[in-house]
Amino acid sequence: MDITDIATPDFVEVDAGKRLGKIRSIFEREKPRGIIVTEDGVYAGVIGEKQLVRSRMEDDTKASVVMKSAPRIDRHEDVREAARMLVEGDTKIAPVYEGEKLYGIVTGDDILEAVIENLDAIRVEDIYTEDVVTVGEKSHIGQAINRLREHGVSRLPVVSEDGNLEGILTTHDIIDFVVRDADRQGRGDRRGDIDRMLDLPVYDLMSAPVITAQPGESVRDVVEEMFESDVSGLVVTPTDSDSTVSGIVTKTDVLRALTFTEERQMDVQITNIDLLETLSRESIVENITQVVDKYQQMQVHHAHVRFHEHKEKLRGTPLIQCQIRLRTSHGQVAGSGEGYGSEHAFHVALDKLERNVLEVKGVNADEKYRGQLVRKLGEL
């Protein structure tokens, strides 16, 4: 299955120098699925709907400031490869070309809607993320923002002092609050208002009750719930309790599942691959394989390596966060770390991964992961 009929020509093309005020007007008037930004007639980046609506940038800001880099995808590209390119590019929208001609755009939602019937036999337990980061309901918004930044995530389950699930806080909740407050207060110096916002308790901004999913639910049902509720992820709770956080399942997790293959070698996916400097995909695979094989013969079904660049720099080299997550015959294993440059960050994360591999040594193998997931996706 390819994206020939999934991609859509419903987009607006603007110059990188176009002001956001005019772009917002075009978006509200024409309601396109996305915006392609060009510079001197050459593709430069994309702006998604939510990205534009939620932007707190002033109307005079140029499109080039808000746009996001995204890979070019061929109109006849296989749906698996298109999903991989969106995930590795850490983007929800990408330009689609037919030869050298810009045809339109494709979004993660477009792909999920097209394959949703094939997701019926896949279970949440096959794809969700277990190593979830939470925040206390009495923590300050400033602390929550730091957690979002440090872990490179977009949502935090909010828990009580007893560890019970009370709500969910996303980057969109925070941005929406800031934008609403900006509209109310005007465009003056608002440093004092921002400081007060950072001191607010998380429960003032969190959303509740929380929409949840259970490990045994079909991914199709979960994706349909995401579309209906206009959210990008759900908190996963045990079947017998809706107050315990087991993990998170997101649209990106589903897209990533589309890339899984039956090949014997390790399937590796790298998000923000453009941050790699001296590292190569081959060296990443080799290093992870050495760690896994050093202590036990784990079968690694899928490896996800995510790089995230912080603003901080040391002698011109940016601070990079690296997260490594493995789906193996022994369950999920992860490690994360920070360093200046992608290679340093990767090896710090790799050391943490090695320690975590040791911790799961002796756990009974669980081979059910591949089964129906790969068979069902093989029909695409």
mmCIF file of C-alpha atoms in Angstrom:
data_model
loop_
_atom_site.group_PDB
_atom_site.id
_atom_site.type_symbol
_atom_site.label_atom_id
_atom_site.label_comp_id
_atom_site.label_asym_id
_atom_site.label_seq_id
_atom_site.Cartn_x
_atom_site.Cartn_y
_atom_site.Cartn_z
ATOM 1 C CA MET A 1 0.000 0.000 0.000
ATOM 2 C CA ASP A 2 1.370 3.424 -0.946
ATOM 3 C CA ILE A 3 0.309 6.998 -0.227
ATOM 4 C CA THR A 4 -0.857 7.850 -3.767
ATOM 5 C CA ASP A 5 -4.451 8.306 -2.633
ATOM 6 C CA ILE A 6 -3.577 9.330 0.937
ATOM 7 C CA ALA A 7 -1.629 12.478 0.079
ATOM 8 C CA THR A 8 -3.771 15.551 -0.506
ATOM 9 C CA PRO A 9 -3.251 18.669 -2.671
ATOM 10 C CA ASP A 10 -5.175 20.656 -0.040
ATOM 11 C CA PHE A 11 -2.420 23.011 1.108
ATOM 12 C CA VAL A 12 -1.348 26.641 0.932
ATOM 13 C CA GLU A 13 2.099 27.696 -0.271
ATOM 14 C CA VAL A 14 3.659 30.829 1.253
ATOM 15 C CA ASP A 15 7.026 32.542 1.080
ATOM 16 C CA ALA A 16 9.361 32.305 4.080
ATOM 17 C CA GLY A 17 9.124 36.083 4.476
ATOM 18 C CA LYS A 18 5.323 36.121 4.746
ATOM 19 C CA ARG A 19 4.057 37.501 8.075
ATOM 20 C CA LEU A 20 2.119 35.240 10.423
ATOM 21 C CA GLY A 21 -0.784 37.684 10.598
ATOM 22 C CA LYS A 22 -1.453 37.231 6.881
ATOM 23 C CA ILE A 23 -0.878 33.469 7.093
ATOM 24 C CA ARG A 24 -3.407 33.170 9.920
ATOM 25 C CA SER A 25 -5.935 35.050 7.808
ATOM 26 C CA ILE A 26 -5.326 32.724 4.843
ATOM 27 C CA PHE A 27 -5.645 29.706 7.104
ATOM 28 C CA GLU A 28 -8.896 30.871 8.649
ATOM 29 C CA ARG A 29 -10.339 31.743 5.228
ATOM 30 C CA GLU A 30 -9.245 28.692 3.221
ATOM 31 C CA LYS A 31 -8.862 26.122 6.043
ATOM 32 C CA PRO A 32 -6.133 24.043 4.309
ATOM 33 C CA ARG A 33 -4.652 20.880 5.848
ATOM 34 C CA GLY A 34 -1.226 22.493 6.066
ATOM 35 C CA ILE A 35 1.148 25.154 4.799
ATOM 36 C CA ILE A 36 4.240 24.657 2.655
ATOM 37 C CA VAL A 37 6.899 27.336 3.102
ATOM 38 C CA THR A 38 9.222 28.151 0.213
ATOM 39 C CA GLU A 39 12.215 30.441 -0.089
ATOM 40 C CA ASP A 40 13.003 31.811 -3.543
ATOM 41 C CA GLY A 41 10.646 29.180 -4.924
ATOM 42 C CA VAL A 42 12.474 26.290 -3.228
ATOM 43 C CA TYR A 43 10.845 24.149 -0.525
ATOM 44 C CA ALA A 44 12.021 25.257 2.949
ATOM 45 C CA GLY A 45 9.651 23.776 5.548
ATOM 46 C CA VAL A 46 6.077 23.226 6.745
ATOM 47 C CA ILE A 47 3.609 24.775 9.176
ATOM 48 C CA GLY A 48 0.835 22.599 10.577
ATOM 49 C CA GLU A 49 -2.612 23.750 11.647
ATOM 50 C CA LYS A 50 -2.140 23.337 15.406
ATOM 51 C CA GLN A 51 1.380 24.705 15.144
ATOM 52 C CA LEU A 52 0.004 27.923 13.632
ATOM 53 C CA VAL A 53 -3.094 28.264 15.803
ATOM 54 C CA ARG A 54 -1.185 27.708 19.045
ATOM 55 C CA SER A 55 1.808 29.873 18.153
ATOM 56 C CA ARG A 56 2.264 32.824 20.513
ATOM 57 C CA MET A 57 4.438 34.622 17.938
ATOM 58 C CA GLU A 58 3.449 38.172 17.033
ATOM 59 C CA ASP A 59 1.635 38.790 13.730
ATOM 60 C CA ASP A 60 4.732 40.496 12.300
ATOM 61 C CA THR A 61 6.836 37.353 12.793
ATOM 62 C CA LYS A 62 8.011 35.768 9.535
ATOM 63 C CA ALA A 63 6.909 32.289 8.483
ATOM 64 C CA SER A 64 10.538 31.128 8.491
ATOM 65 C CA VAL A 65 10.618 31.479 12.293
ATOM 66 C CA VAL A 66 7.649 29.150 12.872
ATOM 67 C CA MET A 67 8.173 26.624 10.070
ATOM 68 C CA LYS A 68 9.501 23.163 10.801
ATOM 69 C CA SER A 69 11.855 21.102 8.677
ATOM 70 C CA ALA A 70 10.217 18.001 7.168
ATOM 71 C CA PRO A 71 11.404 15.375 4.664
ATOM 72 C CA ARG A 72 10.201 15.316 1.068
ATOM 73 C CA ILE A 73 8.064 12.234 0.387
ATOM 74 C CA ASP A 74 7.347 10.774 -3.046
ATOM 75 C CA ARG A 75 3.655 10.533 -3.894
ATOM 76 C CA HIS A 76 3.991 6.810 -4.614
ATOM 77 C CA GLU A 77 6.040 6.035 -1.470
ATOM 78 C CA ASP A 78 5.120 2.934 0.528
ATOM 79 C CA VAL A 79 2.963 3.785 3.534
ATOM 80 C CA ARG A 80 5.467 2.144 5.913
ATOM 81 C CA GLU A 81 8.326 4.276 4.621
ATOM 82 C CA ALA A 82 6.196 7.422 4.723
ATOM 83 C CA ALA A 83 5.348 6.694 8.366
ATOM 84 C CA ARG A 84 9.034 6.134 9.132
ATOM 85 C CA MET A 85 10.007 9.432 7.500
ATOM 86 C CA LEU A 86 7.419 11.353 9.549
ATOM 87 C CA VAL A 87 8.554 9.725 12.811
ATOM 88 C CA GLU A 88 12.276 10.138 12.122
ATOM 89 C CA GLY A 89 11.709 13.720 11.033
ATOM 90 C CA ASP A 90 9.759 14.325 14.268
ATOM 91 C CA THR A 91 7.003 15.991 12.275
ATOM 92 C CA LYS A 92 3.272 15.463 11.769
ATOM 93 C CA ILE A 93 3.183 16.851 8.214
ATOM 94 C CA ALA A 94 5.459 16.594 5.164
ATOM 95 C CA PRO A 95 5.475 17.786 1.536
ATOM 96 C CA VAL A 96 4.627 15.240 -1.161
ATOM 97 C CA TYR A 97 6.335 15.395 -4.558
ATOM 98 C CA GLU A 98 5.514 13.774 -7.883
ATOM 99 C CA GLY A 99 8.890 13.765 -9.557
ATOM 100 C CA GLU A 100 10.209 17.288 -9.070
ATOM 101 C CA LYS A 101 6.754 18.830 -8.832
ATOM 102 C CA LEU A 102 5.197 19.649 -5.465
ATOM 103 C CA TYR A 103 1.920 17.720 -5.352
ATOM 104 C CA GLY A 104 0.631 18.322 -1.842
ATOM 105 C CA ILE A 105 1.074 17.160 1.730
ATOM 106 C CA VAL A 106 0.620 14.063 3.849
ATOM 107 C CA THR A 107 0.012 14.015 7.586
ATOM 108 C CA GLY A 108 0.296 11.377 10.269
ATOM 109 C CA ASP A 109 -3.468 11.572 10.717
ATOM 110 C CA ASP A 110 -3.981 10.940 6.981
ATOM 111 C CA ILE A 111 -1.948 7.743 7.220
ATOM 112 C CA LEU A 112 -3.686 6.530 10.380
ATOM 113 C CA GLU A 113 -7.127 7.143 8.884
ATOM 114 C CA ALA A 114 -6.145 5.179 5.762
ATOM 115 C CA VAL A 115 -4.871 2.109 7.649
ATOM 116 C CA ILE A 116 -7.196 2.168 10.652
ATOM 117 C CA GLU A 117 -9.017 -1.025 9.686
ATOM 118 C CA ASN A 118 -5.694 -2.901 9.718
ATOM 119 C CA LEU A 119 -5.084 -1.830 13.308
ATOM 120 C CA ASP A 120 -7.939 -3.908 14.720
ATOM 121 C CA ALA A 121 -5.819 -6.935 15.678
ATOM 122 C CA ILE A 122 -2.988 -4.948 17.277
ATOM 123 C CA ARG A 123 -3.214 -4.386 21.027
ATOM 124 C CA VAL A 124 -2.101 -1.373 23.020
ATOM 125 C CA GLU A 125 0.289 -3.628 24.965
ATOM 126 C CA ASP A 126 2.200 -4.232 21.703
ATOM 127 C CA ILE A 127 3.155 -0.604 21.154
ATOM 128 C CA TYR A 128 2.697 1.613 24.208
ATOM 129 C CA THR A 129 5.527 3.274 26.132
ATOM 130 C CA GLU A 130 6.038 1.962 29.659
ATOM 131 C CA ASP A 131 8.773 4.334 30.871
ATOM 132 C CA VAL A 132 6.349 7.197 31.436
ATOM 133 C CA VAL A 133 7.241 10.485 33.148
ATOM 134 C CA THR A 134 4.674 11.872 35.612
ATOM 135 C CA VAL A 135 4.262 15.080 37.631
ATOM 136 C CA GLY A 136 2.630 15.711 40.992
ATOM 137 C CA GLU A 137 -0.632 17.660 41.041
ATOM 138 C CA LYS A 138 0.823 20.101 43.595
ATOM 139 C CA SER A 139 4.010 20.701 41.589
ATOM 140 C CA HIS A 140 4.409 24.121 40.000
ATOM 141 C CA ILE A 141 3.944 24.689 36.267
ATOM 142 C CA GLY A 142 7.588 25.725 36.084
ATOM 143 C CA GLN A 143 8.613 22.288 37.387
ATOM 144 C CA ALA A 144 6.323 20.606 34.861
ATOM 145 C CA ILE A 145 7.848 22.618 32.013
ATOM 146 C CA ASN A 146 11.312 21.516 33.131
ATOM 147 C CA ARG A 147 10.183 17.869 33.060
ATOM 148 C CA LEU A 148 8.704 18.260 29.603
ATOM 149 C CA ARG A 149 11.982 19.787 28.424
ATOM 150 C CA GLU A 150 14.331 17.368 30.184
ATOM 151 C CA HIS A 151 12.579 14.249 28.926
ATOM 152 C CA GLY A 152 11.614 15.560 25.489
ATOM 153 C CA VAL A 153 7.936 14.652 25.901
ATOM 154 C CA SER A 154 4.727 16.550 25.164
ATOM 155 C CA ARG A 155 2.423 15.235 27.916
ATOM 156 C CA LEU A 156 2.663 14.386 31.610
ATOM 157 C CA PRO A 157 0.157 12.258 33.553
ATOM 158 C CA VAL A 158 -0.619 14.145 36.773
ATOM 159 C CA VAL A 159 -0.624 12.057 39.944
ATOM 160 C CA SER A 160 -1.616 12.633 43.574
ATOM 161 C CA GLU A 161 0.696 12.139 46.547
ATOM 162 C CA ASP A 162 -0.524 8.525 46.657
ATOM 163 C CA GLY A 163 0.428 8.018 43.002
ATOM 164 C CA ASN A 164 -3.151 7.951 41.718
ATOM 165 C CA LEU A 165 -3.919 9.378 38.272
ATOM 166 C CA GLU A 166 -5.653 12.749 38.636
ATOM 167 C CA GLY A 167 -5.235 14.454 35.259
ATOM 168 C CA ILE A 168 -3.053 15.100 32.232
ATOM 169 C CA LEU A 169 -0.921 18.149 31.399
ATOM 170 C CA THR A 170 0.308 18.753 27.854
ATOM 171 C CA THR A 171 2.438 21.384 26.172
ATOM 172 C CA HIS A 172 -0.749 22.482 24.390
ATOM 173 C CA ASP A 173 -2.449 23.135 27.752
ATOM 174 C CA ILE A 174 0.417 25.412 28.760
ATOM 175 C CA ILE A 175 0.544 27.222 25.413
ATOM 176 C CA ASP A 176 -3.236 27.679 25.355
ATOM 177 C CA PHE A 177 -3.107 29.238 28.817
ATOM 178 C CA VAL A 178 -0.314 31.609 27.832
ATOM 179 C CA VAL A 179 -2.067 32.630 24.599
ATOM 180 C CA ARG A 180 -5.402 33.214 26.355
ATOM 181 C CA ASP A 181 -3.653 35.243 29.034
ATOM 182 C CA ALA A 182 -1.786 37.243 26.391
ATOM 183 C CA ASP A 183 -5.051 38.080 24.638
ATOM 184 C CA ARG A 184 -6.527 39.203 27.941
ATOM 185 C CA GLN A 185 -3.538 41.230 29.118
ATOM 186 C CA GLY A 186 -2.469 42.792 25.840
ATOM 187 C CA ARG A 187 0.962 43.016 24.285
ATOM 188 C CA GLY A 188 2.892 44.853 26.969
ATOM 189 C CA ASP A 189 5.744 43.571 29.111
ATOM 190 C CA ARG A 190 4.312 40.427 30.742
ATOM 191 C CA ARG A 191 7.329 39.057 32.575
ATOM 192 C CA GLY A 192 5.507 39.304 35.896
ATOM 193 C CA ASP A 193 2.494 37.449 34.497
ATOM 194 C CA ILE A 194 4.727 34.646 33.186
ATOM 195 C CA ASP A 195 6.460 34.348 36.567
ATOM 196 C CA ARG A 196 3.094 34.013 38.291
ATOM 197 C CA MET A 197 2.043 31.356 35.800
ATOM 198 C CA LEU A 198 5.180 29.328 36.546
ATOM 199 C CA ASP A 199 4.246 29.355 40.242
ATOM 200 C CA LEU A 200 0.725 28.006 39.614
ATOM 201 C CA PRO A 201 0.060 24.426 40.769
ATOM 202 C CA VAL A 202 -0.269 21.845 38.009
ATOM 203 C CA TYR A 203 -3.854 21.010 38.970
ATOM 204 C CA ASP A 204 -4.893 24.527 37.865
ATOM 205 C CA LEU A 205 -3.985 23.767 34.228
ATOM 206 C CA MET A 206 -4.340 19.987 33.928
ATOM 207 C CA SER A 207 -7.223 18.344 32.068
ATOM 208 C CA ALA A 208 -9.488 15.983 34.004
ATOM 209 C CA PRO A 209 -10.955 13.422 33.911
ATOM 210 C CA VAL A 210 -8.331 11.613 31.849
ATOM 211 C CA ILE A 211 -9.154 9.621 28.730
ATOM 212 C CA THR A 212 -7.459 6.260 29.241
ATOM 213 C CA ALA A 213 -6.729 3.046 27.364
ATOM 214 C CA GLN A 214 -6.104 -0.480 28.633
ATOM 215 C CA PRO A 215 -3.302 -2.802 27.459
ATOM 216 C CA GLY A 216 -5.724 -5.295 25.935
ATOM 217 C CA GLU A 217 -7.640 -2.756 23.849
ATOM 218 C CA SER A 218 -7.268 -2.787 20.087
ATOM 219 C CA VAL A 219 -5.184 0.003 18.609
ATOM 220 C CA ARG A 220 -8.011 0.717 16.197
ATOM 221 C CA ASP A 221 -10.370 1.572 19.073
ATOM 222 C CA VAL A 222 -7.714 3.745 20.690
ATOM 223 C CA VAL A 223 -6.949 5.681 17.486
ATOM 224 C CA GLU A 224 -10.666 6.231 16.910
ATOM 225 C CA GLU A 225 -10.908 7.627 20.456
ATOM 226 C CA MET A 226 -7.979 9.963 19.771
ATOM 227 C CA PHE A 227 -9.661 11.294 16.626
ATOM 228 C CA GLU A 228 -13.022 11.696 18.359
ATOM 229 C CA SER A 229 -11.536 13.469 21.382
ATOM 230 C CA ASP A 230 -9.009 15.490 19.298
ATOM 231 C CA VAL A 231 -6.004 14.320 21.328
ATOM 232 C CA SER A 232 -2.677 12.831 20.282
ATOM 233 C CA GLY A 233 -2.194 10.373 23.131
ATOM 234 C CA LEU A 234 -3.891 8.451 25.938
ATOM 235 C CA VAL A 235 -2.727 7.345 29.368
ATOM 236 C CA VAL A 236 -2.568 3.556 29.660
ATOM 237 C CA THR A 237 -3.968 2.070 32.885
ATOM 238 C CA PRO A 238 -4.306 -1.549 34.056
ATOM 239 C CA THR A 239 -7.561 -3.342 33.217
ATOM 240 C CA ASP A 240 -8.516 -3.553 36.885
ATOM 241 C CA SER A 241 -7.682 0.047 37.829
ATOM 242 C CA ASP A 242 -8.189 3.409 36.133
ATOM 243 C CA SER A 243 -6.127 5.264 38.731
ATOM 244 C CA THR A 244 -2.734 3.607 38.132
ATOM 245 C CA VAL A 245 -0.442 4.864 35.365
ATOM 246 C CA SER A 246 1.075 2.029 33.323
ATOM 247 C CA GLY A 247 2.272 4.086 30.369
ATOM 248 C CA ILE A 248 1.368 6.286 27.418
ATOM 249 C CA VAL A 249 0.191 5.439 23.901
ATOM 250 C CA THR A 250 0.368 8.115 21.197
ATOM 251 C CA LYS A 251 -0.333 8.498 17.504
ATOM 252 C CA THR A 252 3.434 8.480 16.991
ATOM 253 C CA ASP A 253 3.632 5.052 18.664
ATOM 254 C CA VAL A 254 1.065 3.786 16.156
ATOM 255 C CA LEU A 255 2.938 5.282 13.202
ATOM 256 C CA ARG A 256 6.138 3.720 14.526
ATOM 257 C CA ALA A 257 4.416 0.311 14.657
ATOM 258 C CA LEU A 258 3.731 0.592 10.934
ATOM 259 C CA THR A 259 7.491 0.534 10.334
ATOM 260 C CA PHE A 260 8.105 -2.763 12.153
ATOM 261 C CA THR A 261 9.404 -5.491 9.846
ATOM 262 C CA GLU A 262 10.033 -9.226 9.964
ATOM 263 C CA GLU A 263 13.702 -8.818 9.110
ATOM 264 C CA ARG A 264 16.107 -10.688 11.404
ATOM 265 C CA GLN A 265 18.431 -7.734 11.943
ATOM 266 C CA MET A 266 17.557 -5.055 14.446
ATOM 267 C CA ASP A 267 14.988 -2.560 13.191
ATOM 268 C CA VAL A 268 16.263 0.886 14.227
ATOM 269 C CA GLN A 269 14.408 4.167 14.019
ATOM 270 C CA ILE A 270 16.109 7.496 14.719
ATOM 271 C CA THR A 271 14.105 10.616 15.466
ATOM 272 C CA ASN A 272 15.772 13.932 14.546
ATOM 273 C CA ILE A 273 18.346 12.069 12.500
ATOM 274 C CA ASP A 274 19.688 15.398 11.190
ATOM 275 C CA LEU A 275 21.333 15.975 14.597
ATOM 276 C CA LEU A 276 23.794 13.120 13.961
ATOM 277 C CA GLU A 277 27.331 14.336 13.426
ATOM 278 C CA THR A 278 30.047 11.655 13.565
ATOM 279 C CA LEU A 279 27.556 8.901 14.375
ATOM 280 C CA SER A 280 26.026 6.654 11.714
ATOM 281 C CA ARG A 281 22.995 4.383 11.791
ATOM 282 C CA GLU A 282 25.355 1.388 11.486
ATOM 283 C CA SER A 283 27.420 2.405 14.529
ATOM 284 C CA ILE A 284 24.249 2.962 16.580
ATOM 285 C CA VAL A 285 22.985 -0.530 15.696
ATOM 286 C CA GLU A 286 26.383 -2.070 16.473
ATOM 287 C CA ASN A 287 26.679 -0.366 19.869
ATOM 288 C CA ILE A 288 23.156 -1.302 20.982
ATOM 289 C CA THR A 289 23.647 -4.898 19.823
ATOM 290 C CA GLN A 290 26.876 -5.179 21.820
ATOM 291 C CA VAL A 291 25.150 -3.982 24.988
ATOM 292 C CA VAL A 292 22.234 -6.380 24.603
ATOM 293 C CA ASP A 293 24.373 -9.397 23.712
ATOM 294 C CA LYS A 294 26.928 -8.732 26.428
ATOM 295 C CA TYR A 295 24.719 -9.917 29.260
ATOM 296 C CA GLN A 296 21.927 -12.005 27.719
ATOM 297 C CA GLN A 297 20.706 -13.026 24.306
ATOM 298 C CA MET A 298 17.767 -10.659 24.059
ATOM 299 C CA GLN A 299 15.892 -10.588 20.788
ATOM 300 C CA VAL A 300 15.438 -6.916 19.959
ATOM 301 C CA HIS A 301 12.357 -6.373 17.822
ATOM 302 C CA HIS A 302 12.667 -2.622 17.481
ATOM 303 C CA ALA A 303 14.999 0.124 18.668
ATOM 304 C CA HIS A 304 13.978 3.772 18.832
ATOM 305 C CA VAL A 305 16.722 6.350 19.331
ATOM 306 C CA ARG A 306 15.524 9.914 19.803
ATOM 307 C CA PHE A 307 17.755 13.002 19.806
ATOM 308 C CA HIS A 308 16.565 16.369 21.119
ATOM 309 C CA GLU A 309 18.591 19.590 20.918
ATOM 310 C CA HIS A 310 18.544 22.066 23.812
ATOM 311 C CA LYS A 311 19.405 25.750 23.462
ATOM 312 C CA GLU A 312 22.413 25.483 25.786
ATOM 313 C CA LYS A 313 25.816 25.263 24.068
ATOM 314 C CA LEU A 314 29.433 24.682 25.059
ATOM 315 C CA ARG A 315 31.962 26.308 22.732
ATOM 316 C CA GLY A 316 29.388 26.176 19.939
ATOM 317 C CA THR A 317 28.373 22.547 20.505
ATOM 318 C CA PRO A 318 24.703 22.155 21.498
ATOM 319 C CA LEU A 319 23.527 20.170 24.509
ATOM 320 C CA ILE A 320 21.779 17.084 23.153
ATOM 321 C CA GLN A 321 19.432 14.699 24.932
ATOM 322 C CA CYS A 322 19.367 11.105 23.710
ATOM 323 C CA GLN A 323 16.704 8.519 24.563
ATOM 324 C CA ILE A 324 17.075 4.859 23.585
ATOM 325 C CA ARG A 325 14.074 2.576 23.844
ATOM 326 C CA LEU A 326 14.142 -1.114 22.969
ATOM 327 C CA ARG A 327 11.234 -3.468 22.450
ATOM 328 C CA THR A 328 12.635 -6.913 23.145
ATOM 329 C CA SER A 329 11.660 -10.488 23.891
ATOM 330 C CA HIS A 330 12.134 -9.475 27.554
ATOM 331 C CA GLY A 331 9.848 -6.442 27.382
ATOM 332 C CA GLN A 332 10.753 -2.754 27.089
ATOM 333 C CA VAL A 333 14.160 -1.464 28.154
ATOM 334 C CA ALA A 334 15.221 2.194 27.976
ATOM 335 C CA GLY A 335 18.061 4.545 28.752
ATOM 336 C CA SER A 336 18.531 8.306 28.402
ATOM 337 C CA GLY A 337 21.250 10.877 28.885
ATOM 338 C CA GLU A 338 22.567 14.286 27.862
ATOM 339 C CA GLY A 339 25.851 15.435 26.428
ATOM 340 C CA TYR A 340 27.386 18.093 24.215
ATOM 341 C CA GLY A 341 26.995 16.712 20.715
ATOM 342 C CA SER A 342 24.987 13.696 19.594
ATOM 343 C CA GLU A 343 27.811 11.176 19.997
ATOM 344 C CA HIS A 344 28.443 12.139 23.628
ATOM 345 C CA ALA A 345 24.722 12.095 24.412
ATOM 346 C CA PHE A 346 24.281 8.703 22.730
ATOM 347 C CA HIS A 347 27.032 7.058 24.761
ATOM 348 C CA VAL A 348 25.704 8.495 28.033
ATOM 349 C CA ALA A 349 22.291 7.047 27.168
ATOM 350 C CA LEU A 350 23.907 3.777 26.095
ATOM 351 C CA ASP A 351 25.609 3.446 29.509
ATOM 352 C CA LYS A 352 22.230 3.927 31.205
ATOM 353 C CA LEU A 353 20.677 1.392 28.848
ATOM 354 C CA GLU A 354 23.374 -1.116 29.773
ATOM 355 C CA ARG A 355 22.599 -0.731 33.472
ATOM 356 C CA ASN A 356 18.901 -1.192 32.781
ATOM 357 C CA VAL A 357 19.568 -4.302 30.675
ATOM 358 C CA LEU A 358 21.307 -5.786 33.706
ATOM 359 C CA GLU A 359 18.244 -5.086 35.832
ATOM 360 C CA VAL A 360 15.965 -7.144 33.585
ATOM 361 C CA LYS A 361 18.372 -10.065 33.392
ATOM 362 C CA GLY A 362 16.590 -13.252 34.279
ATOM 363 C CA VAL A 363 13.117 -12.026 33.345
ATOM 364 C CA ASN A 364 11.186 -14.705 31.453
ATOM 365 C CA ALA A 365 11.150 -14.170 27.706
ATOM 366 C CA ASP A 366 7.905 -13.033 26.173
ATOM 367 C CA GLU A 367 7.760 -13.964 22.503
ATOM 368 C CA LYS A 368 4.169 -12.989 21.857
ATOM 369 C CA TYR A 369 5.137 -9.459 20.725
ATOM 370 C CA ARG A 370 5.739 -10.258 17.046
ATOM 371 C CA GLY A 371 2.830 -12.556 16.213
ATOM 372 C CA GLN A 372 -0.359 -10.870 15.188
ATOM 373 C CA LEU A 373 1.213 -7.392 15.025
ATOM 374 C CA VAL A 374 3.552 -8.189 12.124
ATOM 375 C CA ARG A 375 1.063 -10.528 10.425
ATOM 376 C CA LYS A 376 -1.646 -7.853 10.426
ATOM 377 C CA LEU A 377 0.648 -5.031 9.341
ATOM 378 C CA GLY A 378 2.022 -7.324 6.628
ATOM 379 C CA GLU A 379 -1.321 -6.978 4.862
ATOM 380 C CA LEU A 380 -0.801 -3.250 4.251
#
